[in-house]
Amino acid sequence: MFRKAALPTVSNGSYLQGQANGKLSSMDSGQPVREGKVVLKKKVTLLRGISIIIGTIIGAGIFISPKGILKNTGSVGMSLTVWTVCGILSLFGALCYAELGTCIKKSGGHYTYILEAFGPLPAFVRVWVELLIIRPAATAVISLAFGRYILEPFFMQCEIPELAIKLITAVGITLVMVLNSTSVSWSARIQMFLTFCKLVAILIIIVPGVIQLIKGETEHFKNAFAGNDASIMGLPLAFYSGMYAYSGWFYLNFVTEEVENPEKNIPLAICISMIIVTVGYVLTNVAYFTTISAGELLLSKAVAVTFAERLMGNFSLAVPVFVALSCFGSMNGGVFAVSRMFFVASREGHLPEILSMIHVRKHTPLPAVIVLHPLTMIMLFNGDLYSLLNFLSFARWLFIGLVVAGLIYLRYKRPDMPRPFKVPLFIPALFSFTCLFMVALSLYSDPVNTGIGFAITLTGIPAYYLFIVWDNKPKWFRKLLGKSWCGTSLLQEFLRALP
């Protein structure tokens, strides 16, 4: 059932029910927590926070096809420049989220910050699109990459059957959901292990590349900025590809309330992670160019495999395994973080109440995790995944830009808000302009799909008034929505979850 939407308030955050005045209680407010209250515990340390960010940013792209930037820049030198600039711009965006995460100590990421700055309607639209389309489709896409590469060593001489890929993908998705439903500690530990595997895989590429440079293999860096001139649309599209490759830096803000000492650990985790990822991405591309020419890179179906075959022989068989582990880490980190957005949205009255309940023994947001499973399976077996992602790719930058604009707005609206970590104003201004540029580029380069995505996003407005604002719903309509006490009670009992 839906609760009446709570009034947005800046809170230090806690997984406690709303008070009579619509404000959430705060763990730091001095109010005692009721005995026996089921809450999510602070189990995300600095190291686990770093693993969440790195583990969700680094997916399959850097190993398989990091060629979108090269294709649109036309030269090795310009492509490396774009990789570096995109890393710096992503760091700027991450620093903005670090400020928001330390002054608004509530989980939920984009949703929470939009709610605090601009109110419930845009926040509801954000979580509406995320729950119904974006997250299930994004999870299905990265999971398909996991399914393909985990099977590749068994189908070296032939094409992998699509059904086999989807079946092993379904197993992988289910495993991730079970893991995140069972234990916060174990999902965080596995995320740390998978992040370690990703960094090892990147080092396996970087170290031979550095050795090649020491040997003087710099042929492909001569006249690095010579080549095909980038078109007027080429450079913006290259930046679009680069910013997409770095996306994922915001996921730690989805679990703020579970982070130990968030005032210190959130900024530290973000800065350390972004430096590691940016340096890793740039050096990986440098390593590729010590062995592979620009033309060969554009023709390769799997750049890391081509690189490994030339320098490491049969060891290249390990590359698909590392790619599969990398994809699994992105799946795990995404589900771990985004389930908290649904949890918080339910707590604020914007999603069914069952999604804000916690398993009595495992202390995990079990309903908010498993709600993704059927939706992702539907996308996996029936949806046109890549079209859906194209439809809604602009939505990510639209709402991230809105969040960062909200940071500037809150500076003036609430100047006395405690800000343990504060960025210079030019950083959110520059990054919000970058997001606006990305949205405009989406409209220009693919107006049809972007228009469809915009229309899908707008369906959240009538849904908000229908499900949230309209109080006097007929009894039959409430039952149709599953608002009867019995339905929620049965789900609570079945899932062993409490508010």
Coordinates of C-alpha atoms in Angstrom, one line a residue:
M1 CA 0.0 0.0 0.0
F2 CA 1.0 3.6 -0.5
R3 CA 1.5 5.9 2.5
K4 CA 0.7 9.6 2.3
A5 CA 3.8 11.3 1.0
A6 CA 6.0 12.9 3.7
L7 CA 7.1 16.5 3.5
P8 CA 10.7 16.7 2.3
T9 CA 13.1 17.7 5.0
V10 CA 16.8 17.9 5.4
S11 CA 17.6 15.1 7.9
N12 CA 20.7 13.3 9.1
G13 CA 18.9 10.3 8.0
S14 CA 17.6 7.1 9.6
Y15 CA 15.4 4.2 8.5
L16 CA 12.7 5.2 10.9
Q17 CA 9.0 5.8 10.2
G18 CA 7.8 9.3 9.6
Q19 CA 6.5 11.4 12.5
A20 CA 3.1 13.0 12.7
N21 CA 4.4 16.2 11.2
G22 CA 5.6 14.4 8.2
K23 CA 9.3 14.7 9.1
L24 CA 11.6 11.8 9.4
S25 CA 13.3 11.1 12.7
S26 CA 17.0 11.4 12.8
M27 CA 19.5 9.0 14.4
D28 CA 21.5 12.0 15.4
S29 CA 18.7 14.0 16.8
G30 CA 18.8 12.5 20.2
Q31 CA 15.5 10.8 19.9
P32 CA 15.6 7.2 21.2
V33 CA 15.0 4.4 18.7
R34 CA 12.2 2.2 19.8
E35 CA 13.3 -1.1 21.3
G36 CA 13.2 -3.9 18.7
K37 CA 13.1 -1.5 15.8
V38 CA 14.4 -3.1 12.6
V39 CA 16.9 -0.8 10.9
L40 CA 19.6 -1.1 8.3
K41 CA 23.0 -1.0 9.9
K42 CA 26.1 1.1 9.0
K43 CA 28.2 -1.5 7.3
V44 CA 29.7 0.4 4.4
T45 CA 33.3 1.3 5.3
L46 CA 35.6 3.5 3.3
L47 CA 37.1 0.5 1.5
R48 CA 33.6 -0.9 0.7
G49 CA 32.5 2.5 -0.5
I50 CA 35.5 2.6 -2.9
S51 CA 34.6 -0.9 -4.1
I52 CA 31.0 0.2 -4.8
I53 CA 32.0 3.1 -6.9
I54 CA 34.9 1.5 -8.8
G55 CA 32.9 -1.8 -9.2
T56 CA 29.9 -0.1 -10.8
I57 CA 31.9 2.3 -13.0
I58 CA 34.2 -0.3 -14.6
G59 CA 32.1 -2.6 -16.7
A60 CA 32.8 -4.5 -20.0
G61 CA 33.4 -1.4 -22.2
I62 CA 37.0 -0.7 -21.4
F63 CA 38.0 -4.3 -22.2
I64 CA 35.8 -4.9 -25.2
S65 CA 35.1 -1.8 -27.3
P66 CA 36.6 1.5 -26.0
K67 CA 36.5 2.8 -29.6
G68 CA 33.5 5.2 -29.5
I69 CA 35.8 8.0 -28.5
L70 CA 38.6 7.2 -31.0
K71 CA 36.0 6.9 -33.8
N72 CA 34.6 10.4 -33.1
T73 CA 37.9 12.2 -32.4
G74 CA 39.9 10.8 -35.4
S75 CA 43.3 10.6 -33.7
V76 CA 45.1 8.8 -30.9
G77 CA 46.1 12.0 -29.1
M78 CA 42.7 13.6 -29.1
S79 CA 41.1 10.4 -27.9
L80 CA 43.4 10.2 -24.9
T81 CA 42.7 13.9 -24.2
V82 CA 39.0 13.2 -24.2
W83 CA 39.4 10.3 -21.9
T84 CA 41.3 12.5 -19.5
V85 CA 38.8 15.5 -19.7
C86 CA 35.8 13.2 -19.2
G87 CA 37.5 11.8 -16.1
I88 CA 38.0 15.3 -14.7
L89 CA 34.4 16.3 -15.5
S90 CA 33.1 13.2 -13.9
L91 CA 35.2 14.0 -10.8
F92 CA 33.5 17.4 -10.7
G93 CA 30.1 15.8 -10.7
A94 CA 31.2 13.3 -8.1
L95 CA 32.4 16.1 -5.9
C96 CA 29.0 17.8 -6.1
Y97 CA 27.4 14.6 -5.0
A98 CA 30.0 14.4 -2.1
E99 CA 28.8 17.8 -0.9
L100 CA 25.1 16.7 -1.1
G101 CA 25.9 13.4 0.6
T102 CA 27.5 15.1 3.6
C103 CA 24.8 17.8 4.1
I104 CA 21.8 15.6 3.3
K105 CA 22.5 12.4 5.2
K106 CA 19.8 10.3 3.6
S107 CA 20.0 7.5 1.2
G108 CA 18.4 7.5 -2.2
G109 CA 20.8 9.5 -4.4
H110 CA 19.2 11.4 -7.2
Y111 CA 15.7 10.9 -5.8
T112 CA 16.5 12.3 -2.3
Y113 CA 18.4 15.4 -3.6
I114 CA 15.6 16.3 -6.1
L115 CA 13.0 15.8 -3.3
E116 CA 14.9 18.1 -1.0
A117 CA 15.6 20.8 -3.5
F118 CA 12.5 20.8 -5.8
G119 CA 9.8 18.9 -4.1
P120 CA 7.9 15.6 -4.5
L121 CA 6.7 15.8 -8.2
P122 CA 10.1 15.7 -10.0
A123 CA 11.4 13.3 -7.4
F124 CA 8.5 10.9 -8.0
V125 CA 9.0 11.2 -11.8
R126 CA 12.6 10.2 -11.3
V127 CA 11.9 7.1 -9.3
W128 CA 9.0 6.2 -11.5
V129 CA 11.1 6.0 -14.6
E130 CA 14.0 4.3 -12.7
L131 CA 11.8 1.5 -11.4
L132 CA 9.7 0.7 -14.5
I133 CA 12.2 1.1 -17.3
I134 CA 15.7 2.3 -16.6
R135 CA 17.0 0.0 -13.9
P136 CA 15.5 -3.3 -15.2
A137 CA 16.7 -2.5 -18.7
A138 CA 20.2 -1.4 -17.6
T139 CA 20.5 -4.5 -15.3
A140 CA 19.4 -6.8 -18.2
V141 CA 21.9 -5.3 -20.6
I142 CA 25.0 -5.6 -18.3
S143 CA 23.7 -9.1 -17.3
L144 CA 23.6 -10.1 -21.0
A145 CA 27.2 -9.1 -21.3
F146 CA 28.0 -11.3 -18.2
G147 CA 26.1 -14.3 -19.8
R148 CA 27.9 -14.0 -23.1
Y149 CA 31.4 -13.7 -21.7
I150 CA 31.0 -16.4 -19.0
L151 CA 30.1 -18.8 -21.8
E152 CA 32.7 -17.7 -24.4
P153 CA 35.5 -20.0 -23.2
F154 CA 33.1 -23.0 -23.9
F155 CA 32.2 -21.8 -27.4
M156 CA 35.5 -20.7 -28.8
Q157 CA 34.9 -22.3 -32.2
C158 CA 31.3 -21.5 -32.7
E159 CA 28.6 -18.9 -32.0
I160 CA 27.0 -19.0 -28.6
P161 CA 23.2 -19.8 -28.7
E162 CA 21.1 -16.8 -27.7
L163 CA 18.9 -19.0 -25.5
A164 CA 22.0 -20.2 -23.6
I165 CA 23.1 -16.6 -23.0
K166 CA 19.7 -15.6 -21.7
L167 CA 19.4 -18.6 -19.4
I168 CA 22.8 -18.1 -17.8
T169 CA 22.0 -14.4 -17.6
A170 CA 18.8 -15.2 -15.7
V171 CA 20.8 -17.4 -13.3
G172 CA 23.3 -14.5 -12.8
I173 CA 20.5 -12.0 -12.1
T174 CA 18.9 -14.3 -9.6
L175 CA 22.2 -14.9 -7.9
V176 CA 22.7 -11.1 -7.5
M177 CA 19.2 -10.7 -6.1
V178 CA 19.6 -13.5 -3.6
L179 CA 23.0 -12.2 -2.5
N180 CA 21.7 -8.7 -1.9
S181 CA 18.6 -10.0 -0.1
T182 CA 20.7 -12.3 2.2
S183 CA 23.4 -10.1 3.6
V184 CA 24.7 -6.6 3.3
S185 CA 28.1 -7.7 4.5
W186 CA 28.5 -10.5 2.1
S187 CA 27.3 -8.5 -0.9
A188 CA 29.8 -5.8 0.1
R189 CA 32.6 -8.3 0.5
I190 CA 31.9 -9.9 -2.9
Q191 CA 31.9 -6.4 -4.4
M192 CA 35.3 -5.8 -2.9
F193 CA 36.6 -9.1 -4.4
L194 CA 35.1 -8.3 -7.8
T195 CA 36.6 -4.8 -7.8
F196 CA 40.0 -6.3 -7.0
C197 CA 39.5 -8.6 -10.0
K198 CA 38.7 -5.6 -12.2
L199 CA 41.8 -3.7 -11.1
V200 CA 43.9 -6.8 -11.6
A201 CA 42.5 -7.2 -15.2
I202 CA 43.4 -3.5 -15.9
L203 CA 46.9 -4.0 -14.5
I204 CA 47.3 -7.1 -16.7
I205 CA 46.8 -4.7 -19.6
I206 CA 48.7 -1.7 -18.3
V207 CA 51.9 -3.4 -17.1
P208 CA 52.7 -5.1 -20.5
G209 CA 51.9 -1.7 -22.1
V210 CA 54.4 0.1 -19.9
I211 CA 57.0 -2.5 -20.7
Q212 CA 56.3 -1.9 -24.4
L213 CA 56.8 1.8 -23.9
I214 CA 60.1 1.1 -22.1
K215 CA 61.2 -1.0 -25.1
G216 CA 60.5 2.0 -27.3
E217 CA 57.2 0.8 -28.9
T218 CA 55.9 4.3 -29.5
E219 CA 55.2 4.1 -33.3
H220 CA 51.4 4.7 -32.8
F221 CA 52.1 7.8 -30.7
K222 CA 54.0 9.6 -33.4
N223 CA 52.0 12.5 -34.8
A224 CA 49.4 11.5 -32.2
F225 CA 47.0 14.3 -33.2
A226 CA 47.3 13.6 -36.9
G227 CA 44.6 11.6 -38.7
N228 CA 41.0 12.1 -39.6
D229 CA 39.8 15.5 -38.4
A230 CA 36.9 15.3 -35.9
S231 CA 33.7 16.6 -37.3
I232 CA 31.6 19.3 -35.6
M233 CA 29.4 16.5 -34.2
G234 CA 32.3 14.1 -33.7
L235 CA 33.8 15.7 -30.6
P236 CA 30.5 16.1 -28.7
L237 CA 29.7 12.5 -29.4
A238 CA 33.1 11.5 -28.2
F239 CA 32.5 13.3 -24.9
Y240 CA 29.1 11.6 -24.7
S241 CA 30.8 8.2 -25.0
G242 CA 33.4 9.2 -22.5
M243 CA 30.9 10.5 -19.9
Y244 CA 28.9 7.3 -20.3
A245 CA 32.1 5.2 -19.6
Y246 CA 32.6 7.0 -16.3
S247 CA 29.0 6.9 -15.1
G248 CA 28.5 5.2 -11.8
W249 CA 30.3 7.6 -9.5
F250 CA 27.0 8.5 -7.9
Y251 CA 26.1 5.1 -6.5
L252 CA 27.6 5.5 -3.0
N253 CA 25.1 8.3 -2.4
F254 CA 22.3 5.8 -2.7
V255 CA 23.4 4.1 0.5
T256 CA 24.5 7.2 2.5
E257 CA 22.7 6.1 5.7
E258 CA 24.7 2.8 5.7
V259 CA 28.1 4.5 5.3
E260 CA 30.2 4.7 8.4
N261 CA 31.2 8.3 9.2
P262 CA 29.7 9.7 5.9
E263 CA 31.1 13.2 6.4
K264 CA 34.6 11.8 6.0
N265 CA 34.2 8.6 4.0
I266 CA 31.9 9.8 1.2
P267 CA 34.2 12.5 -0.1
L268 CA 37.3 10.3 0.4
A269 CA 35.7 7.3 -1.4
I270 CA 34.6 9.4 -4.3
C271 CA 38.0 11.2 -4.7
I272 CA 40.0 8.0 -4.4
S273 CA 37.7 6.0 -6.8
M274 CA 37.6 8.7 -9.5
I275 CA 41.4 9.1 -9.5
I276 CA 41.9 5.3 -9.7
V277 CA 39.4 5.0 -12.5
T278 CA 40.6 8.0 -14.5
V279 CA 44.2 6.9 -14.3
G280 CA 43.3 3.3 -15.1
Y281 CA 41.2 4.2 -18.1
V282 CA 43.8 6.5 -19.6
L283 CA 46.7 4.1 -19.0
T284 CA 44.7 1.2 -20.4
N285 CA 44.1 3.1 -23.6
V286 CA 47.8 4.1 -23.8
A287 CA 48.7 0.4 -23.3
Y288 CA 46.4 -0.6 -26.2
F289 CA 48.1 1.9 -28.6
T290 CA 51.6 0.5 -27.8
T291 CA 50.6 -2.7 -29.6
I292 CA 47.4 -1.9 -31.7
S293 CA 47.1 0.8 -34.3
A294 CA 44.1 3.1 -34.3
G295 CA 42.8 1.4 -37.4
E296 CA 43.1 -2.1 -35.8
L297 CA 41.5 -0.9 -32.7
L298 CA 38.4 0.3 -34.6
L299 CA 38.1 -3.1 -36.4
S300 CA 38.6 -5.2 -33.3
K301 CA 35.5 -6.9 -31.7
A302 CA 37.3 -7.2 -28.4
V303 CA 40.3 -4.9 -28.0
A304 CA 41.6 -6.5 -24.8
V305 CA 41.5 -10.0 -26.4
T306 CA 43.4 -8.7 -29.4
F307 CA 46.0 -7.0 -27.2
A308 CA 46.4 -10.1 -25.0
E309 CA 46.7 -12.5 -28.0
R310 CA 49.6 -10.4 -29.3
L311 CA 51.5 -10.1 -26.1
M312 CA 50.4 -13.0 -23.9
G313 CA 49.5 -15.9 -26.2
N314 CA 47.1 -18.4 -24.6
F315 CA 46.6 -16.2 -21.5
S316 CA 44.1 -14.3 -23.6
L317 CA 41.6 -17.0 -22.8
A318 CA 41.4 -15.5 -19.3
V319 CA 40.1 -12.1 -20.7
P320 CA 36.5 -13.3 -21.1
V321 CA 36.5 -14.5 -17.5
F322 CA 37.7 -11.2 -16.2
V323 CA 35.1 -9.4 -18.4
A324 CA 32.3 -11.6 -17.0
L325 CA 33.5 -10.9 -13.4
S326 CA 33.6 -7.2 -14.2
C327 CA 30.0 -7.3 -15.5
F328 CA 28.9 -9.3 -12.4
G329 CA 30.5 -6.6 -10.2
S330 CA 28.5 -3.9 -12.0
M331 CA 25.3 -5.9 -11.6
N332 CA 25.9 -6.4 -7.9
G333 CA 26.8 -2.8 -7.2
G334 CA 23.9 -1.5 -9.2
V335 CA 21.3 -3.6 -7.4
F336 CA 22.8 -3.0 -4.0
A337 CA 22.6 0.8 -4.5
V338 CA 19.4 1.3 -6.5
S339 CA 17.3 -0.9 -4.2
R340 CA 18.0 1.8 -1.5
M341 CA 16.4 4.4 -3.8
F342 CA 13.2 2.4 -3.9
F343 CA 13.5 1.9 -0.2
V344 CA 13.7 5.6 0.5
A345 CA 11.0 6.5 -2.1
S346 CA 8.6 4.0 -0.3
R347 CA 9.5 5.5 3.1
E348 CA 8.6 9.0 1.7
G349 CA 5.2 7.6 0.5
H350 CA 6.0 7.5 -3.3
L351 CA 6.1 3.7 -3.7
P352 CA 4.1 0.9 -2.1
E353 CA 4.8 0.6 1.7
I354 CA 6.1 -2.9 1.5
L355 CA 9.2 -1.7 -0.3
S356 CA 10.3 0.2 2.8
M357 CA 10.3 -2.9 5.0
I358 CA 13.4 -4.7 6.2
H359 CA 13.9 -8.5 6.8
V360 CA 13.7 -9.1 10.5
R361 CA 16.8 -11.2 10.8
K362 CA 19.0 -10.4 7.8
H363 CA 18.5 -6.6 8.1
T364 CA 18.4 -6.2 4.3
P365 CA 15.7 -4.2 2.3
L366 CA 14.5 -7.5 0.9
P367 CA 11.3 -6.3 -0.8
A368 CA 13.1 -3.3 -2.5
V369 CA 15.7 -5.8 -3.8
I370 CA 13.4 -8.5 -5.2
V371 CA 11.0 -6.1 -6.9
L372 CA 13.6 -5.7 -9.6
H373 CA 13.8 -9.4 -10.3
P374 CA 10.5 -9.9 -12.2
L375 CA 10.8 -6.6 -14.0
T376 CA 14.4 -7.4 -15.1
M377 CA 13.3 -10.9 -16.3
I378 CA 10.5 -9.4 -18.4
M379 CA 13.0 -7.0 -20.0
L380 CA 15.5 -9.8 -20.5
F381 CA 13.2 -12.2 -22.4
N382 CA 10.6 -9.8 -24.0
G383 CA 12.0 -6.2 -24.1
D384 CA 13.9 -4.4 -26.8
L385 CA 16.6 -3.5 -24.3
Y386 CA 18.8 -1.3 -26.4
S387 CA 16.0 0.7 -27.8
L388 CA 14.7 1.3 -24.2
L389 CA 18.1 2.5 -23.1
N390 CA 18.4 4.8 -26.2
F391 CA 14.9 6.2 -25.4
L392 CA 16.0 7.0 -21.8
S393 CA 19.7 7.7 -22.0
F394 CA 19.0 11.4 -21.9
A395 CA 17.0 11.0 -18.7
R396 CA 20.1 10.2 -16.7
W397 CA 21.8 13.4 -17.6
L398 CA 18.6 15.4 -17.3
F399 CA 18.1 14.4 -13.7
I400 CA 21.8 14.4 -12.7
G401 CA 21.9 18.0 -14.1
L402 CA 18.8 18.8 -12.0
V403 CA 20.4 17.4 -8.9
V404 CA 23.6 19.5 -9.4
A405 CA 21.5 22.6 -10.2
G406 CA 19.7 21.8 -6.9
L407 CA 23.0 22.0 -5.1
I408 CA 23.4 25.6 -6.3
Y409 CA 19.8 26.4 -5.4
L410 CA 20.2 25.0 -1.9
R411 CA 23.3 27.2 -1.4
Y412 CA 20.9 30.2 -1.7
K413 CA 17.7 28.7 -0.3
R414 CA 19.4 27.2 2.8
P415 CA 22.7 29.0 3.4
D416 CA 22.8 27.9 7.0
M417 CA 22.6 24.2 6.2
P418 CA 25.7 22.4 7.7
R419 CA 28.1 21.5 4.9
P420 CA 31.1 19.4 6.2
F421 CA 32.4 19.2 2.6
K422 CA 31.9 22.2 0.2
V423 CA 33.0 22.6 -3.4
P424 CA 33.7 25.9 -5.2
L425 CA 30.6 27.1 -6.9
F426 CA 32.2 27.0 -10.4
I427 CA 32.3 23.2 -10.2
P428 CA 28.5 22.6 -10.0
A429 CA 28.0 25.4 -12.5
L430 CA 30.3 23.8 -15.0
F431 CA 29.0 20.3 -14.4
S432 CA 25.3 21.3 -14.7
F433 CA 26.2 23.0 -18.0
T434 CA 27.8 19.7 -19.1
C435 CA 24.7 17.8 -18.3
L436 CA 22.6 20.3 -20.2
F437 CA 24.9 19.9 -23.1
M438 CA 24.5 16.1 -23.0
V439 CA 20.7 16.4 -23.0
A440 CA 20.8 18.8 -25.9
L441 CA 23.2 16.5 -27.8
S442 CA 20.8 13.6 -27.2
L443 CA 18.0 15.7 -28.7
Y444 CA 20.1 16.7 -31.7
S445 CA 21.7 13.4 -32.5
D446 CA 18.6 11.1 -32.0
P447 CA 15.5 13.2 -31.8
V448 CA 13.0 10.4 -32.3
N449 CA 14.2 8.0 -29.6
T450 CA 14.9 10.9 -27.2
G451 CA 11.4 12.2 -27.9
I452 CA 10.0 8.8 -27.0
G453 CA 12.0 8.7 -23.9
F454 CA 10.8 12.2 -22.9
A455 CA 7.2 11.0 -23.4
I456 CA 7.8 7.9 -21.2
T457 CA 9.3 10.2 -18.5
L458 CA 6.3 12.5 -18.6
T459 CA 3.9 9.6 -17.8
G460 CA 5.2 10.0 -14.3
I461 CA 3.2 13.3 -13.9
P462 CA -0.3 11.8 -14.3
A463 CA 0.9 8.8 -12.2
Y464 CA 1.9 11.1 -9.4
Y465 CA -1.5 12.7 -9.2
L466 CA -3.3 9.4 -9.6
F467 CA -1.4 7.4 -7.0
I468 CA -0.1 10.1 -4.6
V469 CA -2.1 13.3 -4.7
W470 CA -5.6 11.8 -5.2
D471 CA -6.7 11.0 -1.6
N472 CA -10.4 10.1 -2.1
K473 CA -9.9 7.1 -4.3
P474 CA -12.9 4.7 -4.5
K475 CA -12.6 1.5 -2.5
W476 CA -12.5 -0.7 -5.6
F477 CA -9.6 1.4 -6.9
R478 CA -7.7 1.0 -3.7
K479 CA -8.1 -2.7 -3.8
L480 CA -7.1 -2.8 -7.4
L481 CA -3.9 -1.1 -6.4
G482 CA -3.3 -3.7 -3.7
K483 CA -3.9 -1.1 -1.0
S484 CA -5.9 -3.5 1.3
W485 CA -4.3 -4.1 4.7
C486 CA -4.6 -7.9 4.1
G487 CA -2.4 -7.8 0.9
T488 CA 0.4 -5.9 2.6
S489 CA 0.1 -8.0 5.7
L490 CA 0.4 -11.2 3.7
L491 CA 3.5 -9.9 1.9
Q492 CA 5.0 -8.9 5.2
E493 CA 4.5 -12.3 6.6
F494 CA 5.7 -14.1 3.5
L495 CA 8.9 -12.0 3.3
R496 CA 9.4 -11.8 7.1
A497 CA 9.8 -8.0 6.8
L498 CA 8.9 -5.2 9.2
P499 CA 8.7 -1.4 8.7

